[in-house]
CSV table of C-alpha atoms in Angstrom, one decimal:
chain,number,residue,atom,x,y,z
G,2,MET,CA,0.0,0.0,0.0
G,3,THR,CA,2.8,2.4,0.9
G,4,GLU,CA,4.5,1.5,-2.4
G,5,ILE,CA,1.4,2.7,-4.3
G,6,LEU,CA,1.3,5.9,-2.4
G,7,PHE,CA,5.0,6.5,-2.8
G,8,ALA,CA,4.9,5.8,-6.5
G,9,ALA,CA,1.8,7.9,-7.1
G,10,ILE,CA,3.4,11.0,-5.5
G,11,LEU,CA,7.0,10.7,-6.6
G,12,THR,CA,8.1,8.1,-9.2
G,13,ASP,CA,4.9,7.8,-11.3
G,14,ASN,CA,4.1,11.5,-11.0
G,15,LEU,CA,1.2,12.1,-13.4
G,16,ALA,CA,2.5,15.5,-14.6
G,17,LEU,CA,6.2,14.9,-14.7
G,18,SER,CA,6.5,11.3,-15.9
G,19,PHE,CA,3.2,10.7,-17.8
G,20,PHE,CA,2.7,14.3,-19.1
G,21,LEU,CA,-0.9,14.3,-17.9
G,22,GLY,CA,-2.6,17.7,-17.2
G,23,ILE,CA,0.4,19.5,-18.7
G,24,CYS,CA,-1.9,22.0,-20.5
G,25,THR,CA,-3.3,23.2,-17.2
G,26,PHE,CA,0.1,22.8,-15.6
G,27,LEU,CA,1.6,25.4,-18.0
G,28,ALA,CA,-1.4,27.7,-18.2
G,29,VAL,CA,-2.2,28.1,-14.5
G,30,SER,CA,1.3,28.3,-13.0
G,31,GLN,CA,2.0,32.0,-13.3
G,32,ARG,CA,1.3,32.7,-9.6
G,33,LEU,CA,2.0,30.5,-6.6
G,34,SER,CA,-1.4,31.3,-4.9
G,35,THR,CA,-3.5,30.2,-7.9
G,36,ALA,CA,-1.3,27.1,-8.3
G,37,LEU,CA,-1.9,26.2,-4.7
G,38,GLY,CA,-5.7,26.6,-5.1
G,39,LEU,CA,-5.7,24.4,-8.2
G,40,GLY,CA,-3.4,21.8,-6.6
G,41,ILE,CA,-5.8,21.4,-3.6
G,42,ALA,CA,-8.8,21.2,-6.0
G,43,VAL,CA,-7.1,18.4,-8.0
G,44,ILE,CA,-6.3,16.4,-4.8
G,45,VAL,CA,-9.9,16.6,-3.7
G,46,VAL,CA,-11.4,15.8,-7.1
G,47,GLN,CA,-8.9,13.0,-7.8
G,48,GLY,CA,-9.4,11.6,-4.3
G,49,VAL,CA,-13.2,11.4,-4.9
G,50,THR,CA,-13.5,10.4,-8.6
G,51,VAL,CA,-10.9,7.6,-8.7
G,52,PRO,CA,-12.6,5.5,-5.9
G,53,VAL,CA,-16.1,6.2,-7.3
G,54,ASN,CA,-14.9,5.1,-10.8
G,55,ALA,CA,-13.3,2.1,-9.3
G,56,LEU,CA,-16.5,1.1,-7.7
G,57,ILE,CA,-18.5,1.6,-10.9
G,58,HIS,CA,-16.0,-0.3,-12.9
G,59,ALA,CA,-16.0,-3.2,-10.4
G,60,VAL,CA,-19.8,-3.4,-10.1
G,61,LEU,CA,-21.0,-2.5,-13.7
G,62,LEU,CA,-18.3,-2.4,-16.3
G,63,ALA,CA,-15.7,-5.0,-15.8
G,64,PRO,CA,-16.0,-8.3,-17.8
G,65,GLY,CA,-18.4,-10.5,-15.8
G,66,ALA,CA,-19.2,-7.7,-13.4
G,67,LEU,CA,-23.0,-8.0,-14.1
G,68,HIS,CA,-23.3,-11.6,-12.8
G,69,TRP,CA,-25.2,-10.2,-9.8
G,70,ILE,CA,-28.2,-9.5,-12.1
G,71,GLY,CA,-27.7,-12.8,-13.9
G,72,LEU,CA,-25.8,-11.6,-17.0
G,73,PRO,CA,-22.3,-13.0,-16.4
G,74,GLU,CA,-21.3,-13.0,-20.1
G,75,ILE,CA,-21.7,-9.3,-20.7
G,76,ASP,CA,-18.6,-7.1,-21.0
G,77,LEU,CA,-19.2,-3.4,-20.9
G,78,SER,CA,-15.6,-2.3,-20.4
G,79,PHE,CA,-15.6,-0.5,-23.8
G,80,LEU,CA,-18.0,2.1,-22.2
G,81,ARG,CA,-15.5,3.1,-19.5
G,82,ILE,CA,-14.2,6.3,-21.2
G,83,ILE,CA,-17.6,7.8,-21.6
G,84,VAL,CA,-18.8,6.7,-18.2
G,85,PHE,CA,-15.7,8.0,-16.4
G,86,ILE,CA,-16.0,11.4,-18.1
G,87,GLY,CA,-19.7,11.5,-17.1
G,88,VAL,CA,-18.8,10.6,-13.5
G,89,ILE,CA,-16.1,13.2,-13.3
G,90,ALA,CA,-18.4,15.9,-14.6
G,91,ALA,CA,-21.1,14.9,-12.2
G,92,MET,CA,-18.8,14.6,-9.2
G,93,VAL,CA,-17.3,18.1,-9.9
G,94,GLN,CA,-20.8,19.6,-10.1
G,95,LEU,CA,-21.8,17.8,-6.9
G,96,MET,CA,-18.7,18.9,-5.1
G,97,GLU,CA,-19.3,22.5,-6.2
G,98,LEU,CA,-22.7,22.4,-4.7
G,99,LEU,CA,-21.5,20.7,-1.4
G,100,LEU,CA,-18.6,23.1,-1.0
G,101,ASP,CA,-20.8,26.1,-1.7
G,102,ARG,CA,-23.2,24.9,1.0
G,103,PHE,CA,-20.8,23.7,3.7
G,104,VAL,CA,-17.3,25.2,3.1
G,105,PRO,CA,-18.0,28.5,1.2
G,106,ALA,CA,-14.5,29.8,2.0
G,107,LEU,CA,-12.8,26.9,0.1
G,108,HIS,CA,-15.4,27.2,-2.7
G,109,ARG,CA,-14.5,30.9,-3.2
G,110,ALA,CA,-10.8,30.1,-3.1
G,111,LEU,CA,-11.1,27.4,-5.8
G,112,GLY,CA,-13.3,29.7,-8.0
G,113,VAL,CA,-13.1,28.9,-11.7
G,114,PHE,CA,-10.6,26.0,-11.3
G,115,LEU,CA,-13.2,23.5,-10.0
G,116,PRO,CA,-15.3,23.3,-13.2
G,117,LEU,CA,-12.1,23.4,-15.4
G,118,ILE,CA,-10.9,20.3,-13.7
G,119,THR,CA,-13.5,18.3,-15.6
G,120,VAL,CA,-11.4,18.5,-18.7
G,121,ASN,CA,-8.0,18.0,-17.0
G,122,CYS,CA,-6.5,14.8,-18.4
G,123,ALA,CA,-4.8,14.0,-15.1
G,124,ILE,CA,-8.2,13.2,-13.6
G,125,LEU,CA,-9.4,10.9,-16.5
G,126,GLY,CA,-5.9,9.5,-16.8
G,127,GLY,CA,-5.9,8.6,-13.0
G,128,SER,CA,-9.1,6.6,-13.5
G,129,LEU,CA,-7.9,4.9,-16.6
G,130,PHE,CA,-4.6,3.9,-15.0
G,131,MET,CA,-6.5,2.5,-12.0
G,132,VAL,CA,-8.3,0.2,-14.4
G,133,GLU,CA,-5.2,-0.7,-16.4
G,134,ARG,CA,-3.2,-1.6,-13.3
G,135,ARG,CA,-6.1,-3.6,-11.8
G,136,TYR,CA,-6.1,-1.8,-8.4
G,137,ASP,CA,-8.7,-3.1,-5.9
G,138,PRO,CA,-11.0,-0.5,-4.3
G,139,LEU,CA,-8.8,0.2,-1.3
G,140,GLU,CA,-5.7,0.6,-3.5
G,141,ALA,CA,-7.8,2.9,-5.8
G,142,VAL,CA,-8.4,5.3,-2.8
G,143,VAL,CA,-4.6,5.4,-2.1
G,144,TRP,CA,-3.8,5.8,-5.8
G,145,GLY,CA,-6.4,8.6,-6.2
G,146,ILE,CA,-5.3,10.7,-3.3
G,147,GLY,CA,-1.6,10.0,-3.9
G,148,SER,CA,-1.6,10.9,-7.6
G,149,GLY,CA,-3.6,14.1,-6.7
G,150,ILE,CA,-0.9,15.0,-4.1
G,151,GLY,CA,1.8,14.3,-6.7
G,152,TRP,CA,0.3,16.5,-9.3
G,153,ALA,CA,-0.3,19.3,-6.8
G,154,LEU,CA,3.3,19.1,-5.6
G,155,ALA,CA,4.6,19.4,-9.1
G,156,ILE,CA,2.5,22.5,-10.0
G,157,ILE,CA,3.2,24.2,-6.7
G,158,ALA,CA,6.9,23.8,-7.1
G,159,PHE,CA,6.8,24.8,-10.7
G,160,ALA,CA,4.8,28.0,-10.0
G,161,ALA,CA,7.3,28.9,-7.3
G,162,ILE,CA,10.2,28.4,-9.8
G,163,ARG,CA,8.3,30.3,-12.5
G,164,GLU,CA,7.7,33.4,-10.2
G,165,ARG,CA,11.5,33.6,-9.9
G,166,LEU,CA,12.0,32.9,-13.6
G,167,ARG,CA,10.4,36.2,-14.5
G,168,TYR,CA,13.6,38.0,-13.4
G,169,ALA,CA,15.9,35.6,-15.4
G,170,ASP,CA,17.7,37.0,-18.4
G,171,MET,CA,16.8,34.3,-21.0
G,172,PRO,CA,17.2,34.4,-24.8
G,173,GLU,CA,14.1,36.1,-26.2
G,174,GLY,CA,12.7,33.0,-28.0
G,175,LEU,CA,12.9,31.0,-24.8
G,176,ARG,CA,10.9,33.5,-22.7
G,177,GLY,CA,7.6,32.1,-21.6
G,178,LEU,CA,6.6,28.8,-23.1
G,179,GLY,CA,10.0,27.6,-24.3
G,180,GLY,CA,11.7,28.2,-20.9
G,181,ALA,CA,8.7,26.7,-19.1
G,182,PHE,CA,9.2,23.4,-21.0
G,183,ILE,CA,12.9,23.3,-20.2
G,184,VAL,CA,12.3,23.9,-16.5
G,185,THR,CA,9.6,21.2,-16.5
G,186,GLY,CA,12.1,18.9,-18.1
G,187,LEU,CA,14.7,19.6,-15.3
G,188,MET,CA,12.0,19.0,-12.7
G,189,SER,CA,11.1,15.8,-14.4
G,190,LEU,CA,14.7,14.8,-14.3
G,191,GLY,CA,14.8,15.5,-10.6
G,192,PHE,CA,11.7,13.5,-9.9
G,193,SER,CA,13.0,10.5,-11.8
G,194,GLY,CA,15.8,10.5,-9.3
G,195,PHE,CA,13.3,9.3,-6.7
G,196,GLY,CA,13.1,6.0,-8.8
G,197,GLY,CA,16.1,4.8,-6.9
G,198,LEU,CA,14.2,5.0,-3.6
G,199,ALA,CA,11.4,2.8,-4.9
G,200,GLN,CA,13.4,-0.4,-4.9
N,8,MET,CA,-10.6,27.7,-52.7
N,9,MET,CA,-7.7,30.0,-51.9
N,10,ARG,CA,-9.7,31.3,-48.9
N,11,LEU,CA,-10.4,27.8,-47.6
N,12,SER,CA,-6.9,26.5,-47.9
N,13,HIS,CA,-5.5,28.7,-45.3
N,14,HIS,CA,-7.6,26.9,-42.7
N,15,LEU,CA,-5.4,23.9,-43.6
N,16,THR,CA,-2.0,25.5,-43.9
N,17,ASP,CA,-2.1,28.0,-41.0
N,18,PRO,CA,-2.1,25.6,-38.1
N,19,LEU,CA,0.9,23.6,-39.5
N,20,ILE,CA,3.6,25.9,-38.3
N,21,ARG,CA,2.5,29.5,-37.9
N,22,SER,CA,-0.3,28.9,-35.4
N,23,ASN,CA,0.6,25.3,-34.5
N,24,PRO,CA,-1.8,24.2,-31.8
N,25,VAL,CA,1.0,22.6,-29.7
N,26,THR,CA,3.8,25.1,-29.8
N,27,LEU,CA,1.8,28.3,-30.0
N,28,GLN,CA,-1.4,27.7,-28.2
N,29,ILE,CA,-0.2,25.0,-25.7
N,30,LEU,CA,-3.1,22.7,-26.6
N,31,GLY,CA,-3.0,18.9,-26.6
N,32,ILE,CA,0.4,18.5,-25.1
N,33,CYS,CA,-0.8,16.1,-22.5
N,34,SER,CA,-1.2,13.2,-24.9
N,35,ALA,CA,1.4,14.5,-27.3
N,36,LEU,CA,4.5,13.7,-25.4
N,37,ALA,CA,3.9,10.4,-23.7
N,38,VAL,CA,3.6,8.5,-27.0
N,39,THR,CA,6.8,9.9,-28.6
N,40,THR,CA,9.3,7.3,-27.4
N,41,ALA,CA,9.0,5.6,-30.8
N,42,LEU,CA,8.0,6.7,-34.3
N,43,ALA,CA,5.4,3.9,-34.7
N,44,THR,CA,3.4,4.9,-31.6
N,45,ALA,CA,3.6,8.6,-32.6
N,46,LEU,CA,2.3,7.9,-36.1
N,47,THR,CA,-0.6,5.7,-34.8
N,48,MET,CA,-1.5,8.4,-32.3
N,49,ALA,CA,-1.4,11.1,-35.0
N,50,ALA,CA,-3.7,9.0,-37.2
N,51,ALA,CA,-6.1,8.4,-34.4
N,52,LEU,CA,-6.3,12.2,-33.6
N,53,ILE,CA,-6.7,13.1,-37.3
N,54,PHE,CA,-9.7,10.7,-37.5
N,55,VAL,CA,-11.3,11.9,-34.3
N,56,LEU,CA,-10.7,15.6,-35.0
N,57,CYS,CA,-12.0,15.5,-38.6
N,58,ALA,CA,-15.0,13.3,-37.9
N,59,SER,CA,-16.1,15.3,-34.8
N,60,ALA,CA,-15.7,18.6,-36.7
N,61,ALA,CA,-17.8,17.3,-39.6
N,62,ILE,CA,-20.5,15.9,-37.3
N,63,ILE,CA,-20.7,19.0,-35.0
N,64,SER,CA,-20.6,21.4,-37.9
N,65,ALA,CA,-23.4,19.5,-39.7
N,66,ILE,CA,-25.7,19.6,-36.8
N,67,ARG,CA,-24.6,23.0,-35.4
N,68,ARG,CA,-28.0,24.7,-36.1
N,69,HIS,CA,-29.8,22.1,-34.0
N,70,ILE,CA,-27.6,22.1,-30.9
N,71,PRO,CA,-29.2,24.0,-28.0
N,72,GLN,CA,-26.8,26.5,-26.6
N,73,ALA,CA,-27.2,25.3,-23.0
N,74,ILE,CA,-26.1,21.7,-23.5
N,75,ARG,CA,-23.6,22.2,-26.4
N,76,LEU,CA,-20.6,21.2,-24.3
N,77,ILE,CA,-22.0,17.9,-23.1
N,78,LEU,CA,-23.2,17.1,-26.6
N,79,GLN,CA,-19.8,17.8,-28.1
N,80,ILE,CA,-18.1,15.7,-25.4
N,81,THR,CA,-20.5,12.8,-26.1
N,82,ILE,CA,-19.8,12.9,-29.8
N,83,ILE,CA,-16.0,13.1,-29.3
N,84,ALA,CA,-16.1,10.3,-26.6
N,85,THR,CA,-18.1,8.0,-29.0
N,86,LEU,CA,-15.5,8.6,-31.8
N,87,VAL,CA,-12.7,7.9,-29.4
N,88,ILE,CA,-14.2,4.6,-28.2
N,89,VAL,CA,-14.7,3.6,-31.9
N,90,THR,CA,-11.0,4.4,-32.6
N,91,ASP,CA,-9.8,2.6,-29.4
N,92,GLU,CA,-11.9,-0.6,-30.3
N,93,VAL,CA,-10.6,-0.6,-33.9
N,94,LEU,CA,-7.0,-0.3,-32.8
N,95,ARG,CA,-7.5,-3.1,-30.3
N,96,ALA,CA,-9.1,-5.3,-33.0
N,97,TYR,CA,-6.6,-4.7,-35.8
N,98,ALA,CA,-3.4,-3.5,-34.1
N,99,PHE,CA,-3.4,-5.0,-30.7
N,100,GLU,CA,0.3,-4.8,-30.1
N,101,ILE,CA,0.5,-1.1,-30.8
N,102,SER,CA,-2.7,-0.4,-28.8
N,103,GLN,CA,-1.0,-2.0,-25.8
N,104,ARG,CA,2.0,0.3,-26.2
N,105,LEU,CA,-0.3,3.3,-26.5
N,106,SER,CA,-1.8,2.2,-23.2
N,107,ILE,CA,-4.4,4.8,-21.9
N,108,PHE,CA,-3.4,7.6,-24.2
N,109,VAL,CA,-5.8,6.9,-27.1
N,110,GLY,CA,-8.6,7.1,-24.5
N,111,LEU,CA,-7.2,10.4,-23.3
N,112,ILE,CA,-8.0,12.0,-26.7
N,113,VAL,CA,-11.4,12.7,-25.1
N,114,THR,CA,-9.8,15.4,-22.9
N,115,ASN,CA,-7.4,16.6,-25.6
N,116,CYS,CA,-8.0,20.3,-25.7
N,117,ILE,CA,-7.4,20.6,-29.4
N,118,VAL,CA,-10.5,18.5,-30.2
N,119,LEU,CA,-12.9,20.3,-27.9
N,120,GLY,CA,-11.2,23.6,-28.7
N,121,ARG,CA,-11.7,23.3,-32.5
N,122,ALA,CA,-15.3,22.0,-32.0
N,123,GLU,CA,-16.2,24.9,-29.7
N,124,SER,CA,-14.4,27.8,-31.4
N,125,PHE,CA,-14.6,26.8,-35.1
N,126,ALA,CA,-16.9,23.9,-36.0
N,127,MET,CA,-19.9,25.5,-34.2
N,128,HIS,CA,-19.8,28.6,-36.4
N,129,HIS,CA,-18.6,27.4,-39.8
N,130,PRO,CA,-19.9,25.1,-42.6
N,131,VAL,CA,-18.8,21.5,-42.9
N,132,ARG,CA,-16.1,21.9,-45.6
N,133,ALA,CA,-14.2,24.7,-43.8
N,134,SER,CA,-14.5,22.9,-40.4
N,135,VAL,CA,-13.1,19.7,-41.8
N,136,LEU,CA,-10.1,21.6,-43.4
N,137,ASP,CA,-9.5,23.5,-40.2
N,138,ALA,CA,-9.6,20.2,-38.2
N,139,LEU,CA,-7.3,18.5,-40.7
N,140,GLY,CA,-4.8,21.3,-40.5
N,141,ASN,CA,-4.8,21.3,-36.7
N,142,ALA,CA,-4.5,17.6,-36.5
N,143,LEU,CA,-1.6,17.6,-39.0
N,144,GLY,CA,0.1,20.4,-37.0
N,145,TYR,CA,-0.2,18.2,-33.9
N,146,GLY,CA,1.0,15.2,-35.8
N,147,LEU,CA,4.0,17.1,-37.2
N,148,VAL,CA,5.2,18.0,-33.7
N,149,LEU,CA,4.6,14.4,-32.6
N,150,VAL,CA,6.6,13.0,-35.5
N,151,ILE,CA,9.5,15.4,-35.1
N,152,VAL,CA,9.8,14.7,-31.3
N,153,ALA,CA,9.5,10.9,-31.8
N,154,THR,CA,12.1,10.8,-34.6
N,155,ILE,CA,14.6,12.6,-32.4
N,156,ARG,CA,13.8,10.5,-29.4
N,157,GLU,CA,13.8,7.1,-31.1
N,158,LEU,CA,16.9,7.8,-33.3
N,159,LEU,CA,19.1,9.1,-30.5
N,160,GLY,CA,17.6,6.9,-27.8
N,161,THR,CA,17.9,3.5,-29.5
N,162,GLY,CA,19.6,4.1,-32.9
N,163,ARG,CA,16.6,2.8,-34.7
N,164,LEU,CA,13.8,4.5,-36.7
N,165,ALA,CA,10.4,2.9,-36.8
N,166,GLY,CA,12.1,-0.3,-35.5
N,167,ILE,CA,14.7,-0.4,-38.3
N,168,PRO,CA,18.3,-0.1,-37.2
N,169,VAL,CA,19.8,3.1,-38.7
N,170,LEU,CA,22.8,3.9,-36.5
N,171,PRO,CA,25.2,1.0,-35.9
N,172,LEU,CA,25.2,0.4,-32.1
N,173,ALA,CA,28.5,0.3,-30.1
N,174,ASP,CA,27.7,-3.1,-28.5
N,175,GLN,CA,27.3,-4.6,-31.9
N,176,GLY,CA,30.6,-3.4,-33.3
N,177,GLY,CA,29.3,0.1,-34.5
N,178,TRP,CA,30.1,3.5,-33.1
N,179,PHE,CA,26.8,4.8,-31.8
N,180,GLU,CA,26.2,4.8,-28.0
N,181,PRO,CA,22.4,5.1,-27.4
N,182,LEU,CA,21.5,8.1,-25.1
N,183,ARG,CA,19.2,6.5,-22.5
N,184,LEU,CA,17.9,9.9,-21.4
N,185,MET,CA,16.1,10.2,-24.8
N,186,GLN,CA,13.8,7.3,-23.8
N,187,LEU,CA,12.9,9.0,-20.5
N,188,ALA,CA,10.2,11.6,-19.9
N,189,PRO,CA,12.5,14.7,-19.4
N,190,SER,CA,13.9,14.6,-22.9
N,191,ALA,CA,10.4,15.2,-24.4
N,192,PHE,CA,10.1,18.4,-22.4
N,193,PHE,CA,13.6,19.5,-23.5
N,194,ILE,CA,12.9,18.8,-27.2
N,195,ILE,CA,9.6,20.6,-27.2
N,196,GLY,CA,11.2,23.6,-25.4
N,197,LEU,CA,14.0,23.7,-28.0
N,198,LEU,CA,11.4,23.3,-30.8
N,199,VAL,CA,9.4,26.3,-29.5
N,200,TRP,CA,12.7,28.3,-29.4
N,201,ALA,CA,13.5,27.3,-33.0
N,202,ILE,CA,10.0,28.4,-34.2
N,203,ARG,CA,10.2,31.7,-32.4
N,204,ALA,CA,13.7,32.4,-33.7
N,205,ALA,CA,12.3,32.0,-37.2
N,206,ARG,CA,9.1,34.0,-36.4
N,207,PRO,CA,10.0,36.7,-33.9
N,208,GLU,CA,6.4,38.0,-33.8
N,209,GLN,CA,5.5,35.0,-31.5
N,210,ILE,CA,8.0,36.0,-28.8
N,211,GLU,CA,6.3,36.7,-25.5
N,212,ARG,CA,6.8,40.2,-24.2
N,213,PRO,CA,7.3,40.4,-20.5
N,214,ASP,CA,4.7,42.3,-18.4
N,215,HIS,CA,7.4,44.5,-17.0
N,216,ARG,CA,11.1,44.9,-17.2
N,217,LEU,CA,13.8,45.4,-14.6
N,218,LEU,CA,15.9,48.5,-15.1
N,219,LEU,CA,19.5,48.6,-14.0
N,220,ARG,CA,20.8,51.6,-12.1
N,221,GLN,CA,23.0,54.1,-13.9
N,222,ASP,CA,26.2,52.4,-12.6
N,223,GLY,CA,25.0,49.0,-13.9
N,224,THR,CA,24.1,47.4,-10.6
N,225,TRP,CA,20.8,45.8,-9.7
N,226,PRO,CA,18.3,48.0,-7.8
C-alpha cells in the first residue's frame, strides 16, 4: 500500500512522468497562490473520482461484473471512457454544490478552477490507470489521493520556480513557453531520481 | 478555394496548436518514445478531430446552446471509443503500447477547442479543413519529437536499425535519457525556441522589465 502511495506521489508523478494535465500545468502556474488553489482542487477531485470510478468499474463495467443480475457473459468495459467522463463531470458539479453549502471559503478560493478540472486529463488518466493496473477499491483510494498530491506538488513547485524565472535573463525566444518546458524537463529529471528509492 | 486552404496550412507551423497555443500536449509527449506509436496516435487524432468537426458542424444549427458542451463531449467520446476498439481489434500490439493515451484524446484540448471555437460557427467543408490542419500540425510535432527520441535513444527509426550500435561493433552509443520523460520536455522547449527564432512576432513580451541603475548594478 505504501509503495502505491509513494509511486503515485513521486516516481509515477502524473504531470512529470506521464505528461498528464500539462496544458493546465503550464497555463495556471504564473502565480504561486493560484497554483496552490488548483493543486488542492485536484487532490480533492482525484481523491473522490478515482474511488467512485473504481466502484462503478467493479460493479457495472468489468468483464463479468454483471453476474449479480444474472448476466455474467456481458462485458461493458468499452464504455469506460464515456462513463468515467460523465462521473467526473457529475462529481465536480456535486462537489461544487456541497462546497458552496458547507465550506464557502474553500469554494470561493477554488473559484473557476473547480469546473475546469473536468477536462483535466490528469483526472481521467488517473481513473484509466486505475483500471489498467487492476487496483482493488482500497488501492484505488490510495492511488487517487496519492496521484492528486503528486500533481499538486509538481504544479506548486513549478509555480514557485516560475515566479523567480520572471527575473531571469533568458534568450528572447525561450521566454515564456520555451523556458517553461525546459524547467519542467529539469523538474522531471529531478523527480525521476526518486526512482532509486522505490526499490 | 484559396480562402479555404489557409484553414489547412495556417495551423501547420504558424499557429501550430502545440507550440503556440499550448493545446493537446498532455497526450502528445507520452507516445513519442517511438515513431510507430507517434504515427498511430497522430492518425487516431486526425480521424477523431475531422470526424467530430464534420458531425458537430453539420448539426450546429440544431444544438441547443445550454447543452452544447455535453453534446460535443459525447460525440467526441463516442468517436474515441470507436478508434480505441478498432485499434484493439486490428493493431493489438501497438494499442497495448499506447496504453491509456488513445482514451485520453477525449480530454485533448485541441478536439474540444476546435469544435467549440470553429466547427460551431462554420460550414462543414471549412470545419473539416481546419480540423485536418490542426491535426496535421499536432502530428507534425509528434513525429519530429518521436524521430529525435527514437533515433538518439535506440539508434533505430520505426524499429529499423539506422545507426550502428556500439555493443554490436558500430560506433553509436544510445542516449538512454532520450527514452525517458524529461527529454520530451527539452525537445519541445527547443522546438518552441526554434520556431520563435524564425518567427519573432511570436516572442512573449514580459509584463514589466527590470531597469539597471546608472552604474550598472541591480536595484
